[in-house]
CSV table of N, CA and C in Angstrom, one decimal:
chain,number,residue,atom,x,y,z
A,1,MET,N,-55.6,82.0,-48.2
A,1,MET,CA,-54.8,81.4,-47.3
A,1,MET,C,-55.3,79.9,-47.1
A,2,SER,N,-56.5,79.7,-46.9
A,2,SER,CA,-57.0,78.5,-46.7
A,2,SER,C,-56.8,77.6,-47.7
A,3,ASP,N,-56.7,78.0,-48.9
A,3,ASP,CA,-56.5,77.2,-50.1
A,3,ASP,C,-55.2,76.4,-50.1
A,4,LEU,N,-54.1,77.0,-49.2
A,4,LEU,CA,-53.0,76.3,-49.2
A,4,LEU,C,-52.9,75.2,-48.3
A,5,LEU,N,-53.7,75.0,-47.5
A,5,LEU,CA,-53.7,74.1,-46.4
A,5,LEU,C,-54.4,72.7,-47.0
A,6,PRO,N,-53.7,71.6,-46.6
A,6,PRO,CA,-54.3,70.3,-47.1
A,6,PRO,C,-55.7,70.1,-46.5
A,7,LYS,N,-56.5,69.5,-47.2
A,7,LYS,CA,-57.9,69.0,-46.8
A,7,LYS,C,-57.5,68.0,-45.7
A,8,PRO,N,-58.5,68.0,-44.5
A,8,PRO,CA,-58.2,67.0,-43.5
A,8,PRO,C,-58.1,65.7,-43.9
A,9,GLU,N,-59.0,65.2,-45.0
A,9,GLU,CA,-59.0,63.8,-45.3
A,9,GLU,C,-57.7,63.4,-46.1
A,10,PHE,N,-56.9,64.3,-46.4
A,10,PHE,CA,-55.6,63.9,-46.9
A,10,PHE,C,-54.4,64.1,-46.0
A,11,ILE,N,-54.6,64.4,-44.7
A,11,ILE,CA,-53.5,64.6,-43.7
A,11,ILE,C,-53.2,63.2,-43.4
A,12,VAL,N,-52.0,62.8,-43.6
A,12,VAL,CA,-51.4,61.4,-43.3
A,12,VAL,C,-50.7,61.4,-41.7
A,13,HIS,N,-51.2,60.7,-40.9
A,13,HIS,CA,-50.7,60.6,-39.5
A,13,HIS,C,-49.7,59.3,-39.7
A,14,SER,N,-48.5,59.6,-39.2
A,14,SER,CA,-47.5,58.5,-39.2
A,14,SER,C,-47.6,57.9,-37.7
A,15,PRO,N,-47.8,56.5,-37.6
A,15,PRO,CA,-47.7,55.9,-36.4
A,15,PRO,C,-46.3,55.7,-35.8
A,16,ALA,N,-46.2,55.4,-34.6
A,16,ALA,CA,-44.8,55.2,-34.0
A,16,ALA,C,-44.2,54.0,-34.2
A,17,PHE,N,-44.8,53.1,-35.0
A,17,PHE,CA,-44.2,51.9,-35.1
A,17,PHE,C,-44.0,51.5,-36.6
A,18,PRO,N,-43.1,50.7,-37.0
A,18,PRO,CA,-42.8,50.5,-38.4
A,18,PRO,C,-44.2,50.0,-39.2
A,19,ILE,N,-44.6,50.3,-40.3
A,19,ILE,CA,-45.7,50.0,-40.9
A,19,ILE,C,-45.4,49.3,-42.3
A,20,ARG,N,-46.3,48.7,-42.8
A,20,ARG,CA,-46.3,48.0,-44.2
A,20,ARG,C,-46.2,49.2,-45.2
A,21,LYS,N,-45.2,48.9,-46.2
A,21,LYS,CA,-45.0,49.8,-47.3
A,21,LYS,C,-46.4,49.8,-48.1
A,22,GLU,N,-46.5,50.9,-48.9
A,22,GLU,CA,-47.9,50.8,-49.7
A,22,GLU,C,-47.6,49.9,-51.0
A,23,CYS,N,-48.6,49.3,-51.4
A,23,CYS,CA,-48.6,48.5,-52.5
A,23,CYS,C,-48.5,49.3,-53.8
A,24,PRO,N,-48.1,48.8,-55.0
A,24,PRO,CA,-48.0,49.4,-56.2
A,24,PRO,C,-49.4,50.0,-56.6
A,25,PRO,N,-49.5,51.2,-57.2
A,25,PRO,CA,-50.7,51.7,-57.6
A,25,PRO,C,-51.5,50.7,-58.5
A,26,GLY,N,-52.8,50.4,-58.1
A,26,GLY,CA,-53.7,49.6,-59.0
A,26,GLY,C,-53.5,48.2,-58.6
A,27,ALA,N,-52.5,47.8,-57.7
A,27,ALA,CA,-52.2,46.3,-57.5
A,27,ALA,C,-53.0,45.9,-56.4
A,28,CYS,N,-53.6,46.8,-55.5
A,28,CYS,CA,-54.3,46.3,-54.3
A,28,CYS,C,-55.3,47.5,-54.0
A,29,VAL,N,-56.3,47.0,-53.2
A,29,VAL,CA,-57.3,47.9,-52.9
A,29,VAL,C,-57.5,47.8,-51.3
A,30,CYS,N,-56.2,47.9,-50.6
A,30,CYS,CA,-56.2,47.9,-49.1
A,30,CYS,C,-56.6,49.2,-48.5
A,31,GLU,N,-56.7,50.4,-49.2
A,31,GLU,CA,-57.2,51.6,-48.7
A,31,GLU,C,-56.2,51.9,-47.6
A,32,ARG,N,-54.9,51.7,-47.9
A,32,ARG,CA,-53.9,52.1,-46.6
A,32,ARG,C,-53.9,53.6,-46.3
A,33,GLU,N,-54.1,54.4,-47.4
A,33,GLU,CA,-53.8,55.8,-47.3
A,33,GLU,C,-55.1,56.4,-46.6
A,34,SER,N,-56.2,56.0,-46.9
A,34,SER,CA,-57.4,56.5,-46.1
A,34,SER,C,-57.3,56.2,-44.7
A,35,LEU,N,-56.7,54.9,-44.5
A,35,LEU,CA,-56.7,54.4,-43.1
A,35,LEU,C,-55.7,55.4,-42.3
A,36,LEU,N,-54.5,55.6,-43.0
A,36,LEU,CA,-53.5,56.5,-42.4
A,36,LEU,C,-54.0,57.9,-42.1
A,37,GLY,N,-55.0,58.4,-43.0
A,37,GLY,CA,-55.5,59.8,-43.0
A,37,GLY,C,-56.6,59.8,-41.8
A,38,ASP,N,-57.2,58.7,-41.2
A,38,ASP,CA,-58.0,58.8,-40.2
A,38,ASP,C,-57.6,58.8,-38.8
A,39,PRO,N,-57.5,59.8,-38.1
A,39,PRO,CA,-56.8,59.7,-36.8
A,39,PRO,C,-57.6,58.9,-35.8
A,40,GLN,N,-59.0,58.3,-36.1
A,40,GLN,CA,-59.6,57.4,-35.2
A,40,GLN,C,-59.4,56.0,-35.6
A,41,ALA,N,-58.7,55.8,-36.7
A,41,ALA,CA,-58.7,54.5,-37.3
A,41,ALA,C,-57.7,53.5,-36.4
A,42,ASP,N,-58.0,52.2,-36.6
A,42,ASP,CA,-57.2,51.2,-35.8
A,42,ASP,C,-56.2,50.9,-36.8
A,43,LEU,N,-54.9,51.3,-36.4
A,43,LEU,CA,-53.8,51.1,-37.4
A,43,LEU,C,-53.0,49.8,-37.1
A,44,ARG,N,-53.6,48.9,-36.2
A,44,ARG,CA,-52.9,47.6,-35.8
A,44,ARG,C,-52.5,46.8,-37.0
A,45,ILE,N,-53.5,46.6,-38.1
A,45,ILE,CA,-53.3,45.9,-39.2
A,45,ILE,C,-51.9,46.3,-40.0
A,46,LEU,N,-51.7,47.5,-40.0
A,46,LEU,CA,-50.4,48.0,-40.6
A,46,LEU,C,-49.1,47.7,-40.0
A,47,ARG,N,-49.2,46.9,-38.8
A,47,ARG,CA,-48.1,46.4,-38.2
A,47,ARG,C,-47.5,45.3,-38.9
A,48,LEU,N,-48.2,44.6,-39.8
A,48,LEU,CA,-48.0,43.4,-40.6
A,48,LEU,C,-47.3,43.8,-41.8
A,49,THR,N,-46.0,44.0,-41.6
A,49,THR,CA,-45.0,44.4,-42.7
A,49,THR,C,-44.9,43.1,-43.5
A,50,LYS,N,-44.4,43.1,-44.7
A,50,LYS,CA,-44.0,42.1,-45.5
A,50,LYS,C,-43.2,40.9,-44.8
A,51,GLU,N,-42.2,41.4,-44.0
A,51,GLU,CA,-41.3,40.5,-43.3
A,51,GLU,C,-42.0,39.6,-42.3
A,52,GLU,N,-42.8,40.4,-41.5
A,52,GLU,CA,-43.7,39.9,-40.5
A,52,GLU,C,-44.7,38.9,-41.1
A,53,GLU,N,-45.4,39.2,-42.3
A,53,GLU,CA,-46.3,38.4,-42.9
A,53,GLU,C,-45.6,37.1,-43.4
A,54,LYS,N,-44.4,37.1,-43.8
A,54,LYS,CA,-43.6,36.0,-44.1
A,54,LYS,C,-43.5,35.0,-42.8
A,55,ARG,N,-43.1,35.7,-41.7
A,55,ARG,CA,-43.0,35.0,-40.4
A,55,ARG,C,-44.4,34.4,-39.9
A,56,LEU,N,-45.4,35.1,-40.2
A,56,LEU,CA,-46.6,34.7,-39.7
A,56,LEU,C,-47.1,33.5,-40.7
A,57,VAL,N,-46.9,33.5,-41.8
A,57,VAL,CA,-47.2,32.3,-42.7
A,57,VAL,C,-46.3,31.1,-42.4
A,58,GLU,N,-45.1,31.3,-42.2
A,58,GLU,CA,-44.3,30.2,-41.7
A,58,GLU,C,-44.8,29.6,-40.3
A,59,ARG,N,-45.1,30.5,-39.4
A,59,ARG,CA,-45.9,30.1,-38.2
A,59,ARG,C,-47.1,29.2,-38.4
A,60,ILE,N,-47.9,29.8,-39.1
A,60,ILE,CA,-49.1,29.1,-39.5
A,60,ILE,C,-49.1,27.7,-40.0
A,61,GLU,N,-47.9,27.6,-41.0
A,61,GLU,CA,-47.7,26.3,-41.6
A,61,GLU,C,-47.0,25.3,-40.5
A,62,ALA,N,-46.5,25.8,-39.6
A,62,ALA,CA,-45.9,25.0,-38.5
A,62,ALA,C,-46.8,24.5,-37.6
A,63,ILE,N,-48.1,24.9,-37.5
A,63,ILE,CA,-49.1,24.6,-36.5
A,63,ILE,C,-49.3,23.0,-36.5
A,64,ALA,N,-49.4,22.4,-35.4
A,64,ALA,CA,-49.6,21.0,-35.3
A,64,ALA,C,-50.7,20.6,-34.7
A,65,THR,N,-51.6,21.4,-34.0
A,65,THR,CA,-52.7,21.1,-33.5
A,65,THR,C,-54.0,22.0,-33.5
A,66,TYR,N,-55.1,21.5,-33.3
A,66,TYR,CA,-56.3,22.5,-33.3
A,66,TYR,C,-56.2,23.6,-32.4
A,67,ALA,N,-55.7,23.4,-31.2
A,67,ALA,CA,-55.5,24.3,-30.1
A,67,ALA,C,-54.8,25.6,-30.7
A,68,GLU,N,-53.7,25.0,-31.1
A,68,GLU,CA,-52.6,26.0,-31.8
A,68,GLU,C,-53.2,26.9,-32.8
A,69,LEU,N,-54.1,26.3,-33.7
A,69,LEU,CA,-54.7,27.2,-34.7
A,69,LEU,C,-55.6,28.2,-34.2
A,70,MET,N,-56.3,27.7,-33.2
A,70,MET,CA,-57.4,28.6,-32.6
A,70,MET,C,-56.6,29.7,-31.8
A,71,ARG,N,-55.5,29.4,-31.3
A,71,ARG,CA,-54.6,30.4,-30.6
A,71,ARG,C,-54.1,31.5,-31.5
A,72,ILE,N,-53.7,31.0,-32.6
A,72,ILE,CA,-53.0,32.0,-33.4
A,72,ILE,C,-54.1,32.9,-34.1
A,73,GLY,N,-55.5,32.2,-34.3
A,73,GLY,CA,-56.6,33.2,-34.7
A,73,GLY,C,-56.9,34.1,-33.7
A,74,GLN,N,-56.9,33.7,-32.4
A,74,GLN,CA,-57.0,34.7,-31.3
A,74,GLN,C,-56.1,35.7,-31.3
A,75,ARG,N,-54.7,35.5,-31.5
A,75,ARG,CA,-53.7,36.4,-31.5
A,75,ARG,C,-53.7,37.3,-32.6
A,76,LEU,N,-54.2,36.8,-33.7
A,76,LEU,CA,-54.3,37.7,-34.9
A,76,LEU,C,-55.3,38.8,-34.5
A,77,GLU,N,-56.3,38.3,-33.9
A,77,GLU,CA,-57.4,39.3,-33.5
A,77,GLU,C,-57.0,40.4,-32.6
A,78,GLU,N,-56.3,39.9,-31.4
A,78,GLU,CA,-55.9,40.8,-30.5
A,78,GLU,C,-54.7,41.7,-30.9
A,79,GLN,N,-53.7,41.2,-31.8
A,79,GLN,CA,-52.7,41.9,-32.2
A,79,GLN,C,-52.7,42.9,-33.3
A,80,LEU,N,-53.6,42.3,-34.3
A,80,LEU,CA,-53.8,43.0,-35.6
A,80,LEU,C,-55.1,43.5,-35.9
A,81,GLY,N,-56.1,42.8,-35.2
A,81,GLY,CA,-57.7,43.1,-35.5
A,81,GLY,C,-58.0,42.4,-36.7
A,82,ILE,N,-57.4,41.2,-37.1
A,82,ILE,CA,-57.8,40.5,-38.1
A,82,ILE,C,-58.8,39.3,-37.5
A,83,ASN,N,-59.9,39.1,-38.3
A,83,ASN,CA,-60.8,38.1,-37.7
A,83,ASN,C,-60.6,37.0,-38.8
A,84,VAL,N,-60.3,35.8,-38.5
A,84,VAL,CA,-60.1,34.6,-39.2
A,84,VAL,C,-61.3,33.7,-39.1
A,85,SER,N,-61.8,33.4,-40.1
A,85,SER,CA,-63.0,32.3,-40.1
A,85,SER,C,-62.7,31.2,-40.9
A,86,ILE,N,-62.8,29.9,-40.2
A,86,ILE,CA,-62.4,28.6,-40.8
A,86,ILE,C,-63.8,27.7,-40.6
A,87,LEU,N,-64.5,27.6,-41.6
A,87,LEU,CA,-65.9,26.9,-41.3
A,87,LEU,C,-65.9,25.9,-42.6
A,88,PRO,N,-66.6,24.8,-42.3
A,88,PRO,CA,-66.9,23.8,-43.4
A,88,PRO,C,-67.7,24.5,-44.5
A,89,GLY,N,-67.4,24.1,-45.7
A,89,GLY,CA,-68.2,24.7,-46.9
A,89,GLY,C,-69.6,24.2,-46.9
A,90,THR,N,-70.5,24.8,-47.6
A,90,THR,CA,-71.9,24.6,-47.7
A,90,THR,C,-72.1,23.1,-48.3
A,91,ASN,N,-71.2,22.6,-49.1
A,91,ASN,CA,-71.2,21.3,-49.7
A,91,ASN,C,-70.5,20.4,-48.9
A,92,GLU,N,-70.3,19.2,-49.3
A,92,GLU,CA,-69.5,18.2,-48.7
A,92,GLU,C,-68.2,18.6,-48.5
A,93,VAL,N,-67.4,18.3,-47.3
A,93,VAL,CA,-66.0,18.6,-47.2
A,93,VAL,C,-65.1,17.4,-47.5
A,94,ARG,N,-64.7,17.3,-48.6
A,94,ARG,CA,-63.9,16.0,-49.0
A,94,ARG,C,-62.4,16.3,-49.0
A,95,THR,N,-62.0,17.4,-49.0
A,95,THR,CA,-60.5,17.9,-48.9
A,95,THR,C,-60.6,19.2,-48.2
A,96,VAL,N,-59.3,19.7,-48.0
A,96,VAL,CA,-59.1,21.0,-47.2
A,96,VAL,C,-59.6,22.2,-48.1
A,97,ARG,N,-59.8,22.0,-49.4
A,97,ARG,CA,-60.4,22.9,-50.3
A,97,ARG,C,-61.9,23.2,-49.9
A,98,GLY,N,-62.6,22.1,-49.3
A,98,GLY,CA,-63.9,22.5,-48.9
A,98,GLY,C,-64.2,23.3,-47.8
A,99,PHE,N,-63.1,23.7,-47.1
A,99,PHE,CA,-63.2,24.8,-45.9
A,99,PHE,C,-63.4,26.0,-46.6
A,100,GLN,N,-64.2,26.9,-45.9
A,100,GLN,CA,-64.2,28.4,-46.1
A,100,GLN,C,-63.3,29.0,-45.2
A,101,ILE,N,-62.1,29.6,-45.7
A,101,ILE,CA,-61.1,30.2,-44.8
A,101,ILE,C,-61.2,31.7,-45.3
A,102,GLU,N,-61.7,32.6,-44.5
A,102,GLU,CA,-61.9,33.9,-44.8
A,102,GLU,C,-61.2,34.7,-43.8
A,103,LEU,N,-60.7,36.1,-44.2
A,103,LEU,CA,-60.3,37.0,-43.5
A,103,LEU,C,-61.5,38.2,-43.5
A,104,GLU,N,-61.8,38.8,-42.4
A,104,GLU,CA,-62.7,39.7,-42.4
A,104,GLU,C,-62.1,41.1,-43.3
A,105,GLN,N,-62.9,41.6,-44.2
A,105,GLN,CA,-62.6,42.7,-45.0
A,105,GLN,C,-62.5,44.0,-44.1
A,106,LYS,N,-61.3,44.5,-44.1
A,106,LYS,CA,-60.9,45.8,-43.3
A,106,LYS,C,-60.0,46.6,-44.0
A,107,PRO,N,-60.1,48.0,-43.8
A,107,PRO,CA,-59.1,48.7,-44.5
A,107,PRO,C,-57.6,48.4,-43.9
A,108,GLY,N,-56.6,48.5,-44.9
A,108,GLY,CA,-55.3,48.2,-44.6
A,108,GLY,C,-54.8,46.8,-44.7
A,109,LEU,N,-55.8,45.9,-44.9
A,109,LEU,CA,-55.5,44.5,-45.0
A,109,LEU,C,-55.2,44.2,-46.7
A,110,CYS,N,-54.0,44.0,-46.9
A,110,CYS,CA,-53.7,43.8,-48.3
A,110,CYS,C,-54.2,42.7,-49.0
A,111,ARG,N,-54.4,42.8,-50.2
A,111,ARG,CA,-54.8,41.6,-51.1
A,111,ARG,C,-54.1,40.4,-51.0
A,112,LYS,N,-52.8,40.7,-51.0
A,112,LYS,CA,-51.9,39.4,-50.9
A,112,LYS,C,-51.9,38.7,-49.6
A,113,THR,N,-52.2,39.7,-48.5
A,113,THR,CA,-52.2,39.0,-47.2
A,113,THR,C,-53.6,38.1,-47.1
A,114,ARG,N,-54.7,38.8,-47.7
A,114,ARG,CA,-55.9,38.2,-47.8
A,114,ARG,C,-55.9,36.7,-48.5
A,115,GLN,N,-54.9,36.5,-49.3
A,115,GLN,CA,-54.7,35.3,-49.9
A,115,GLN,C,-53.8,34.4,-49.3
A,116,ALA,N,-52.6,35.1,-48.7
A,116,ALA,CA,-51.6,34.2,-48.1
A,116,ALA,C,-51.9,33.6,-46.9
A,117,ILE,N,-52.6,34.2,-45.9
A,117,ILE,CA,-53.0,33.6,-44.7
A,117,ILE,C,-54.0,32.4,-45.0
A,118,PRO,N,-55.0,32.5,-45.7
A,118,PRO,CA,-55.9,31.2,-45.9
A,118,PRO,C,-55.0,30.1,-46.7
A,119,ALA,N,-54.1,30.5,-47.6
A,119,ALA,CA,-53.3,29.5,-48.3
A,119,ALA,C,-52.3,28.8,-47.3
A,120,ALA,N,-51.9,29.4,-46.3
A,120,ALA,CA,-51.1,28.8,-45.2
A,120,ALA,C,-51.9,28.0,-44.4
A,121,ILE,N,-53.1,28.3,-43.9
A,121,ILE,CA,-53.9,27.5,-43.3
A,121,ILE,C,-54.3,26.3,-44.0
A,122,ARG,N,-54.6,26.3,-45.3
A,122,ARG,CA,-54.9,25.1,-46.1
A,122,ARG,C,-53.6,24.1,-46.2
A,123,ARG,N,-52.4,24.8,-46.4
A,123,ARG,CA,-51.2,24.0,-46.2
A,123,ARG,C,-51.1,23.3,-44.9
A,124,CYS,N,-51.3,24.0,-43.8
A,124,CYS,CA,-51.3,23.4,-42.5
A,124,CYS,C,-52.4,22.2,-42.4
A,125,LEU,N,-53.4,22.2,-42.8
A,125,LEU,CA,-54.4,21.4,-42.9
A,125,LEU,C,-54.1,20.3,-43.6
A,126,ASP,N,-53.5,20.4,-44.8
A,126,ASP,CA,-53.0,19.4,-45.6
A,126,ASP,C,-52.0,18.5,-44.9
A,127,LYS,N,-51.1,19.1,-44.1
A,127,LYS,CA,-50.1,18.4,-43.3
A,127,LYS,C,-50.6,17.5,-42.1
A,128,HIS,N,-51.6,18.4,-41.6
A,128,HIS,CA,-52.2,17.7,-40.4
A,128,HIS,C,-53.6,17.6,-40.3
A,129,PRO,N,-54.2,16.4,-41.0
A,129,PRO,CA,-55.6,16.2,-41.4
A,129,PRO,C,-56.4,16.1,-40.0
A,130,GLU,N,-55.7,15.7,-38.9
A,130,GLU,CA,-56.4,15.8,-37.6
A,130,GLU,C,-57.0,17.1,-37.2
A,131,ILE,N,-56.3,18.3,-37.6
A,131,ILE,CA,-56.9,19.4,-37.4
A,131,ILE,C,-58.1,19.8,-38.3
A,132,ALA,N,-58.2,19.2,-39.5
A,132,ALA,CA,-59.3,19.4,-40.2
A,132,ALA,C,-60.6,18.6,-39.6
A,133,TRP,N,-60.2,17.4,-39.1
A,133,TRP,CA,-61.2,16.7,-38.3
A,133,TRP,C,-61.7,17.5,-37.2
A,134,ALA,N,-60.9,18.0,-36.3
A,134,ALA,CA,-61.3,18.9,-35.3
A,134,ALA,C,-62.2,19.9,-35.7
A,135,ILE,N,-61.8,20.8,-36.8
A,135,ILE,CA,-62.7,21.9,-37.3
A,135,ILE,C,-64.2,21.3,-37.4
A,136,LEU,N,-64.3,20.1,-38.2
A,136,LEU,CA,-65.4,19.6,-38.4
A,136,LEU,C,-66.1,19.3,-37.2
A,137,ASN,N,-65.4,18.6,-36.3
A,137,ASN,CA,-66.0,18.2,-35.1
A,137,ASN,C,-66.6,19.5,-34.2
A,138,ALA,N,-65.7,20.5,-34.2
A,138,ALA,CA,-66.1,21.6,-33.6
A,138,ALA,C,-67.4,22.3,-34.1
A,139,ASN,N,-67.8,22.0,-35.4
A,139,ASN,CA,-69.1,22.6,-36.0
A,139,ASN,C,-70.1,21.5,-36.0
A,140,ASP,N,-70.0,20.5,-35.1
A,140,ASP,CA,-71.0,19.5,-35.0
A,140,ASP,C,-71.2,18.7,-36.1
A,141,LEU,N,-70.3,18.6,-37.1
A,141,LEU,CA,-70.5,17.7,-38.2
A,141,LEU,C,-70.3,16.3,-38.0
A,142,LEU,N,-69.3,16.0,-37.0
A,142,LEU,CA,-69.0,14.5,-36.8
A,142,LEU,C,-69.3,14.3,-35.4
A,143,SER,N,-70.1,15.1,-34.6
A,143,SER,CA,-70.4,14.7,-33.2
A,143,SER,C,-71.1,13.5,-33.2
A,144,GLY,N,-71.0,12.6,-32.3
A,144,GLY,CA,-71.5,11.3,-32.1
A,144,GLY,C,-71.0,10.2,-33.0
A,145,LEU,N,-69.9,10.5,-33.6
A,145,LEU,CA,-69.3,9.4,-34.6
A,145,LEU,C,-68.1,8.8,-33.8
């Protein structure tokens, strides 16, 4: 009789909110199913559906100040549990490509999202170089100039 019951690690708990659809097999390593199978897991990241991701990318690209960028980063952490790190690269920063923009690896974070958010931040920095200068200044690279 116990052979007929699914093993606990394969029981999928459906959250009470709409979640991101699963990626095609082999296209992503987001570990969505293992996240859904863990009753203790933080499922906030799954709230970022493809439609919400598009809205987020548009919002990031529309950022006009350093304070707005920091606020979006804080909101990502609060609402989705995503930590965004924007730091000057180890070498000289001559363009926005010199910044290291990374999202913390965590289960449920789709590969496409890990690429789309940093790309949107780079486009924002391209449009508003004063934000790039503020990031450099916040990391003490331009202090005193």
